[in-house]
Amino acid sequence: MKNILVFLNELRLNKGAAWVDENNILKFSIPKKFQNDDTKSLIQKNKLKLISILISNNIFSVNAFFSKKEEILNVNSNNNIGPLSFSQQRLWFIESYEGGTNAYHMPMVFEVLDAMDIPLFEKAVRSVVKRHEVLRSVIVQVPGGQWQQEVREEPLAIGHYKYGLPEYTVQLRSDMDRPFDLEKEYPLRVCFYEVLDKE
């Protein structure tokens, strides 16, 4: 966290700026001396934390960034919590208004060969989820009543089920239509279904 705070304050001292716009999008004015791979890497790795710090300090414009005379130290104690993206706000509104919906589901079903290395596939899927914070985020209410995203570290749970053919057909449709509980589960499900009495 210290590196982020140092970066923000050095940025201000060198006439650069960082702020969050009305859509919670991170914005920068970067002086030439900061335009390098180190800065790019720092921003990419800490985007959520940067947004959280700026929002906590009410920095929504260039002027607000420069008006901050003291060090930017008002940091949320939970570094994994940050504002909802515009897409997450839309999904959360629909979720709250309709009490759960499958309107944005994108179900996909694939038949795999018996020779498939399932543990290796699971490892690959979990690696993708670990790499992308949005795939391992839930929506939580923070003090003050605001809803924000919380990035969690738990690996994606992958289901394994065995069904007879008639039961499988019904269960698959039910699982594809089941709304996500965005307060408790990741916005992604992966399941393996073994059909016991194939025709």
PDB file of C-alpha atoms in Angstrom:
ATOM      1  CA  MET A   1       0.000   0.000   0.000  1.00  0.00           C
ATOM      2  CA  LYS A   2       2.898   2.353   0.774  1.00  0.00           C
ATOM      3  CA  ASN A   3       4.057   2.242  -2.860  1.00  0.00           C
ATOM      4  CA  ILE A   4       0.597   3.326  -4.045  1.00  0.00           C
ATOM      5  CA  LEU A   5       0.460   6.262  -1.623  1.00  0.00           C
ATOM      6  CA  VAL A   6       4.008   7.298  -2.537  1.00  0.00           C
ATOM      7  CA  PHE A   7       3.079   7.124  -6.221  1.00  0.00           C
ATOM      8  CA  LEU A   8      -0.021   9.308  -5.765  1.00  0.00           C
ATOM      9  CA  ASN A   9       1.824  11.941  -3.783  1.00  0.00           C
ATOM     10  CA  GLU A  10       4.818  12.010  -6.129  1.00  0.00           C
ATOM     11  CA  LEU A  11       2.382  12.278  -9.005  1.00  0.00           C
ATOM     12  CA  ARG A  12       0.840  15.397  -7.451  1.00  0.00           C
ATOM     13  CA  LEU A  13       4.237  16.944  -6.694  1.00  0.00           C
ATOM     14  CA  ASN A  14       5.136  16.561 -10.374  1.00  0.00           C
ATOM     15  CA  LYS A  15       1.892  18.172 -11.631  1.00  0.00           C
ATOM     16  CA  GLY A  16       0.291  14.851 -12.497  1.00  0.00           C
ATOM     17  CA  ALA A  17      -3.132  13.774 -11.310  1.00  0.00           C
ATOM     18  CA  ALA A  18      -5.356  10.782 -10.660  1.00  0.00           C
ATOM     19  CA  TRP A  19      -9.109  10.794 -10.147  1.00  0.00           C
ATOM     20  CA  VAL A  20     -12.279   8.758 -10.620  1.00  0.00           C
ATOM     21  CA  ASP A  21     -14.952   9.995 -13.034  1.00  0.00           C
ATOM     22  CA  GLU A  22     -18.736   9.827 -12.642  1.00  0.00           C
ATOM     23  CA  ASN A  23     -18.765   6.216 -13.899  1.00  0.00           C
ATOM     24  CA  ASN A  24     -16.099   5.097 -11.394  1.00  0.00           C
ATOM     25  CA  ILE A  25     -13.513   4.928 -14.185  1.00  0.00           C
ATOM     26  CA  LEU A  26      -9.912   5.555 -13.128  1.00  0.00           C
ATOM     27  CA  LYS A  27      -8.386   8.582 -14.912  1.00  0.00           C
ATOM     28  CA  PHE A  28      -4.828   9.919 -15.014  1.00  0.00           C
ATOM     29  CA  SER A  29      -2.776  12.857 -16.158  1.00  0.00           C
ATOM     30  CA  ILE A  30       0.708  11.356 -16.260  1.00  0.00           C
ATOM     31  CA  PRO A  31       3.870  13.532 -16.494  1.00  0.00           C
ATOM     32  CA  LYS A  32       6.449  12.316 -18.960  1.00  0.00           C
ATOM     33  CA  LYS A  33       8.868  11.153 -16.235  1.00  0.00           C
ATOM     34  CA  PHE A  34       6.203   8.698 -15.010  1.00  0.00           C
ATOM     35  CA  GLN A  35       5.401   7.302 -18.438  1.00  0.00           C
ATOM     36  CA  ASN A  36       7.243   3.997 -18.125  1.00  0.00           C
ATOM     37  CA  ASP A  37       6.662   0.288 -17.620  1.00  0.00           C
ATOM     38  CA  ASP A  38       6.983   0.545 -13.821  1.00  0.00           C
ATOM     39  CA  THR A  39       4.110   3.013 -13.632  1.00  0.00           C
ATOM     40  CA  LYS A  40       2.031   0.947 -16.015  1.00  0.00           C
ATOM     41  CA  SER A  41       2.619  -2.189 -13.965  1.00  0.00           C
ATOM     42  CA  LEU A  42       1.833  -0.427 -10.670  1.00  0.00           C
ATOM     43  CA  ILE A  43      -1.481   0.857 -12.038  1.00  0.00           C
ATOM     44  CA  GLN A  44      -2.481  -2.468 -13.590  1.00  0.00           C
ATOM     45  CA  LYS A  45      -1.739  -4.451 -10.417  1.00  0.00           C
ATOM     46  CA  ASN A  46      -3.431  -1.977  -8.068  1.00  0.00           C
ATOM     47  CA  LYS A  47      -6.306  -0.570 -10.106  1.00  0.00           C
ATOM     48  CA  LEU A  48      -8.992  -1.552  -7.611  1.00  0.00           C
ATOM     49  CA  LYS A  49      -7.000  -0.202  -4.655  1.00  0.00           C
ATOM     50  CA  LEU A  50      -6.310   3.077  -6.460  1.00  0.00           C
ATOM     51  CA  ILE A  51     -10.010   3.553  -7.197  1.00  0.00           C
ATOM     52  CA  SER A  52     -10.884   2.765  -3.584  1.00  0.00           C
ATOM     53  CA  ILE A  53      -8.344   5.290  -2.237  1.00  0.00           C
ATOM     54  CA  LEU A  54      -9.513   8.046  -4.583  1.00  0.00           C
ATOM     55  CA  ILE A  55     -13.192   7.485  -3.790  1.00  0.00           C
ATOM     56  CA  SER A  56     -12.459   7.355  -0.038  1.00  0.00           C
ATOM     57  CA  ASN A  57     -10.870  10.776  -0.396  1.00  0.00           C
ATOM     58  CA  ASN A  58     -13.634  12.203  -2.637  1.00  0.00           C
ATOM     59  CA  ILE A  59     -11.267  12.748  -5.548  1.00  0.00           C
ATOM     60  CA  PHE A  60     -13.544  12.935  -8.576  1.00  0.00           C
ATOM     61  CA  SER A  61     -11.701  15.586 -10.609  1.00  0.00           C
ATOM     62  CA  VAL A  62      -8.236  16.986 -11.321  1.00  0.00           C
ATOM     63  CA  ASN A  63      -8.947  19.968  -9.052  1.00  0.00           C
ATOM     64  CA  ALA A  64      -9.977  17.679  -6.183  1.00  0.00           C
ATOM     65  CA  PHE A  65      -6.699  15.781  -6.566  1.00  0.00           C
ATOM     66  CA  PHE A  66      -4.605  18.961  -6.361  1.00  0.00           C
ATOM     67  CA  SER A  67      -6.652  20.387  -3.482  1.00  0.00           C
ATOM     68  CA  LYS A  68      -5.529  17.488  -1.309  1.00  0.00           C
ATOM     69  CA  LYS A  69      -2.715  19.236   0.554  1.00  0.00           C
ATOM     70  CA  GLU A  70      -1.952  16.508   3.064  1.00  0.00           C
ATOM     71  CA  GLU A  71      -0.914  12.987   2.181  1.00  0.00           C
ATOM     72  CA  ILE A  72      -3.673  10.738   0.881  1.00  0.00           C
ATOM     73  CA  LEU A  73      -4.023   8.421   3.856  1.00  0.00           C
ATOM     74  CA  ASN A  74      -7.760   7.772   4.156  1.00  0.00           C
ATOM     75  CA  VAL A  75      -7.644   4.197   2.946  1.00  0.00           C
ATOM     76  CA  ASN A  76     -10.341   1.548   3.319  1.00  0.00           C
ATOM     77  CA  SER A  77      -9.090  -1.066   5.800  1.00  0.00           C
ATOM     78  CA  ASN A  78     -10.224  -3.829   3.457  1.00  0.00           C
ATOM     79  CA  ASN A  79      -7.983  -3.463   0.418  1.00  0.00           C
ATOM     80  CA  ASN A  80     -10.089  -5.956  -1.526  1.00  0.00           C
ATOM     81  CA  ILE A  81     -13.179  -3.727  -1.562  1.00  0.00           C
ATOM     82  CA  GLY A  82     -13.795  -1.189  -4.299  1.00  0.00           C
ATOM     83  CA  PRO A  83     -16.581   0.519  -6.219  1.00  0.00           C
ATOM     84  CA  LEU A  84     -18.890  -1.335  -8.584  1.00  0.00           C
ATOM     85  CA  SER A  85     -18.168  -0.959 -12.268  1.00  0.00           C
ATOM     86  CA  PHE A  86     -20.932   0.440 -14.476  1.00  0.00           C
ATOM     87  CA  SER A  87     -21.789  -3.099 -15.638  1.00  0.00           C
ATOM     88  CA  GLN A  88     -21.884  -4.376 -12.055  1.00  0.00           C
ATOM     89  CA  GLN A  89     -24.182  -1.501 -11.058  1.00  0.00           C
ATOM     90  CA  ARG A  90     -26.569  -2.452 -13.846  1.00  0.00           C
ATOM     91  CA  LEU A  91     -26.546  -6.132 -12.901  1.00  0.00           C
ATOM     92  CA  TRP A  92     -27.017  -5.338  -9.228  1.00  0.00           C
ATOM     93  CA  PHE A  93     -29.970  -3.061  -9.974  1.00  0.00           C
ATOM     94  CA  ILE A  94     -31.660  -5.804 -11.983  1.00  0.00           C
ATOM     95  CA  GLU A  95     -30.817  -8.387  -9.313  1.00  0.00           C
ATOM     96  CA  SER A  96     -32.274  -6.203  -6.560  1.00  0.00           C
ATOM     97  CA  TYR A  97     -35.339  -5.109  -8.527  1.00  0.00           C
ATOM     98  CA  GLU A  98     -36.347  -8.543  -9.810  1.00  0.00           C
ATOM     99  CA  GLY A  99     -35.105 -10.608  -6.877  1.00  0.00           C
ATOM    100  CA  GLY A 100     -32.833 -12.627  -9.167  1.00  0.00           C
ATOM    101  CA  THR A 101     -32.848 -13.015 -12.927  1.00  0.00           C
ATOM    102  CA  ASN A 102     -31.268 -15.100 -15.678  1.00  0.00           C
ATOM    103  CA  ALA A 103     -31.528 -12.303 -18.252  1.00  0.00           C
ATOM    104  CA  TYR A 104     -27.747 -11.976 -18.567  1.00  0.00           C
ATOM    105  CA  HIS A 105     -26.864 -15.655 -18.375  1.00  0.00           C
ATOM    106  CA  MET A 106     -24.674 -17.040 -21.151  1.00  0.00           C
ATOM    107  CA  PRO A 107     -24.911 -20.811 -20.659  1.00  0.00           C
ATOM    108  CA  MET A 108     -22.661 -23.116 -22.667  1.00  0.00           C
ATOM    109  CA  VAL A 109     -22.685 -26.923 -22.719  1.00  0.00           C
ATOM    110  CA  PHE A 110     -19.872 -29.053 -24.126  1.00  0.00           C
ATOM    111  CA  GLU A 111     -19.575 -32.805 -24.457  1.00  0.00           C
ATOM    112  CA  VAL A 112     -16.088 -33.962 -23.534  1.00  0.00           C
ATOM    113  CA  LEU A 113     -14.243 -37.183 -24.275  1.00  0.00           C
ATOM    114  CA  ASP A 114     -13.619 -39.767 -21.567  1.00  0.00           C
ATOM    115  CA  ALA A 115      -9.903 -39.238 -22.101  1.00  0.00           C
ATOM    116  CA  MET A 116     -10.100 -35.572 -21.077  1.00  0.00           C
ATOM    117  CA  ASP A 117      -7.778 -34.590 -18.220  1.00  0.00           C
ATOM    118  CA  ILE A 118     -10.415 -33.071 -15.932  1.00  0.00           C
ATOM    119  CA  PRO A 119      -8.042 -32.041 -13.092  1.00  0.00           C
ATOM    120  CA  LEU A 120      -5.875 -30.178 -15.614  1.00  0.00           C
ATOM    121  CA  PHE A 121      -8.952 -28.445 -17.071  1.00  0.00           C
ATOM    122  CA  GLU A 122     -10.059 -27.389 -13.577  1.00  0.00           C
ATOM    123  CA  LYS A 123      -6.593 -25.996 -12.885  1.00  0.00           C
ATOM    124  CA  ALA A 124      -6.724 -23.970 -16.101  1.00  0.00           C
ATOM    125  CA  VAL A 125     -10.173 -22.544 -15.324  1.00  0.00           C
ATOM    126  CA  ARG A 126      -9.157 -21.597 -11.782  1.00  0.00           C
ATOM    127  CA  SER A 127      -6.024 -19.912 -13.133  1.00  0.00           C
ATOM    128  CA  VAL A 128      -8.162 -17.710 -15.390  1.00  0.00           C
ATOM    129  CA  VAL A 129     -10.469 -16.818 -12.483  1.00  0.00           C
ATOM    130  CA  LYS A 130      -7.473 -16.019 -10.260  1.00  0.00           C
ATOM    131  CA  ARG A 131      -6.045 -13.728 -12.941  1.00  0.00           C
ATOM    132  CA  HIS A 132      -9.243 -11.684 -13.413  1.00  0.00           C
ATOM    133  CA  GLU A 133     -10.638  -9.976 -10.309  1.00  0.00           C
ATOM    134  CA  VAL A 134     -14.088  -9.462 -11.811  1.00  0.00           C
ATOM    135  CA  LEU A 135     -14.546 -13.252 -12.000  1.00  0.00           C
ATOM    136  CA  ARG A 136     -13.936 -13.651  -8.262  1.00  0.00           C
ATOM    137  CA  SER A 137     -15.870 -10.659  -6.974  1.00  0.00           C
ATOM    138  CA  VAL A 138     -19.059 -10.540  -4.935  1.00  0.00           C
ATOM    139  CA  ILE A 139     -21.206  -7.515  -4.096  1.00  0.00           C
ATOM    140  CA  VAL A 140     -21.252  -6.441  -0.453  1.00  0.00           C
ATOM    141  CA  GLN A 141     -22.782  -3.616   1.554  1.00  0.00           C
ATOM    142  CA  VAL A 142     -20.225  -1.452   3.358  1.00  0.00           C
ATOM    143  CA  PRO A 143     -20.732   0.955   6.294  1.00  0.00           C
ATOM    144  CA  GLY A 144     -22.803   3.865   5.057  1.00  0.00           C
ATOM    145  CA  GLY A 145     -25.124   1.658   3.021  1.00  0.00           C
ATOM    146  CA  GLN A 146     -23.169   1.661  -0.231  1.00  0.00           C
ATOM    147  CA  TRP A 147     -22.855  -1.478  -2.335  1.00  0.00           C
ATOM    148  CA  GLN A 148     -19.343  -2.273  -3.507  1.00  0.00           C
ATOM    149  CA  GLN A 149     -17.445  -5.195  -4.985  1.00  0.00           C
ATOM    150  CA  GLU A 150     -15.270  -7.401  -2.835  1.00  0.00           C
ATOM    151  CA  VAL A 151     -12.535  -9.408  -4.512  1.00  0.00           C
ATOM    152  CA  ARG A 152     -12.100 -12.784  -2.820  1.00  0.00           C
ATOM    153  CA  GLU A 153      -9.266 -15.256  -2.925  1.00  0.00           C
ATOM    154  CA  GLU A 154     -11.165 -18.540  -2.608  1.00  0.00           C
ATOM    155  CA  PRO A 155     -10.697 -20.784  -5.673  1.00  0.00           C
ATOM    156  CA  LEU A 156     -13.710 -21.261  -7.919  1.00  0.00           C
ATOM    157  CA  ALA A 157     -15.904 -24.137  -6.758  1.00  0.00           C
ATOM    158  CA  ILE A 158     -16.444 -26.669  -9.574  1.00  0.00           C
ATOM    159  CA  GLY A 159     -19.385 -29.059  -9.311  1.00  0.00           C
ATOM    160  CA  HIS A 160     -19.428 -32.765 -10.233  1.00  0.00           C
ATOM    161  CA  TYR A 161     -22.768 -34.515 -10.662  1.00  0.00           C
ATOM    162  CA  LYS A 162     -24.106 -37.859 -11.865  1.00  0.00           C
ATOM    163  CA  TYR A 163     -27.627 -38.179 -13.258  1.00  0.00           C
ATOM    164  CA  GLY A 164     -29.745 -40.524 -15.286  1.00  0.00           C
ATOM    165  CA  LEU A 165     -30.669 -39.149 -18.701  1.00  0.00           C
ATOM    166  CA  PRO A 166     -34.198 -37.865 -17.909  1.00  0.00           C
ATOM    167  CA  GLU A 167     -33.050 -36.318 -14.616  1.00  0.00           C
ATOM    168  CA  TYR A 168     -29.967 -34.838 -16.297  1.00  0.00           C
ATOM    169  CA  THR A 169     -32.054 -32.991 -18.888  1.00  0.00           C
ATOM    170  CA  VAL A 170     -34.282 -31.413 -16.240  1.00  0.00           C
ATOM    171  CA  GLN A 171     -31.404 -30.597 -13.906  1.00  0.00           C
ATOM    172  CA  LEU A 172     -29.266 -29.030 -16.622  1.00  0.00           C
ATOM    173  CA  ARG A 173     -32.067 -26.659 -17.620  1.00  0.00           C
ATOM    174  CA  SER A 174     -32.686 -25.794 -13.968  1.00  0.00           C
ATOM    175  CA  ASP A 175     -29.013 -25.088 -13.335  1.00  0.00           C
ATOM    176  CA  MET A 176     -28.693 -22.884 -16.424  1.00  0.00           C
ATOM    177  CA  ASP A 177     -31.734 -20.813 -15.405  1.00  0.00           C
ATOM    178  CA  ARG A 178     -30.869 -20.507 -11.711  1.00  0.00           C
ATOM    179  CA  PRO A 179     -30.052 -16.871 -10.853  1.00  0.00           C
ATOM    180  CA  PHE A 180     -26.678 -16.026  -9.342  1.00  0.00           C
ATOM    181  CA  ASP A 181     -26.578 -14.880  -5.734  1.00  0.00           C
ATOM    182  CA  LEU A 182     -24.181 -12.006  -6.354  1.00  0.00           C
ATOM    183  CA  GLU A 183     -23.695 -11.393  -2.625  1.00  0.00           C
ATOM    184  CA  LYS A 184     -22.329 -14.892  -2.044  1.00  0.00           C
ATOM    185  CA  GLU A 185     -21.076 -16.493  -5.258  1.00  0.00           C
ATOM    186  CA  TYR A 186     -18.795 -15.632  -8.140  1.00  0.00           C
ATOM    187  CA  PRO A 187     -20.506 -14.602 -11.408  1.00  0.00           C
ATOM    188  CA  LEU A 188     -19.305 -17.824 -13.052  1.00  0.00           C
ATOM    189  CA  ARG A 189     -20.283 -21.478 -12.636  1.00  0.00           C
ATOM    190  CA  VAL A 190     -18.473 -24.521 -13.964  1.00  0.00           C
ATOM    191  CA  CYS A 191     -19.963 -28.006 -13.560  1.00  0.00           C
ATOM    192  CA  PHE A 192     -19.325 -31.519 -14.868  1.00  0.00           C
ATOM    193  CA  TYR A 193     -22.326 -33.762 -15.487  1.00  0.00           C
ATOM    194  CA  GLU A 194     -21.907 -37.487 -15.960  1.00  0.00           C
ATOM    195  CA  VAL A 195     -24.898 -39.092 -17.660  1.00  0.00           C
ATOM    196  CA  LEU A 196     -25.266 -42.630 -16.315  1.00  0.00           C
ATOM    197  CA  ASP A 197     -27.675 -44.149 -18.844  1.00  0.00           C
ATOM    198  CA  LYS A 198     -26.863 -42.636 -22.211  1.00  0.00           C
ATOM    199  CA  GLU A 199     -28.974 -43.720 -25.127  1.00  0.00           C
TER     200      GLU A 199
END
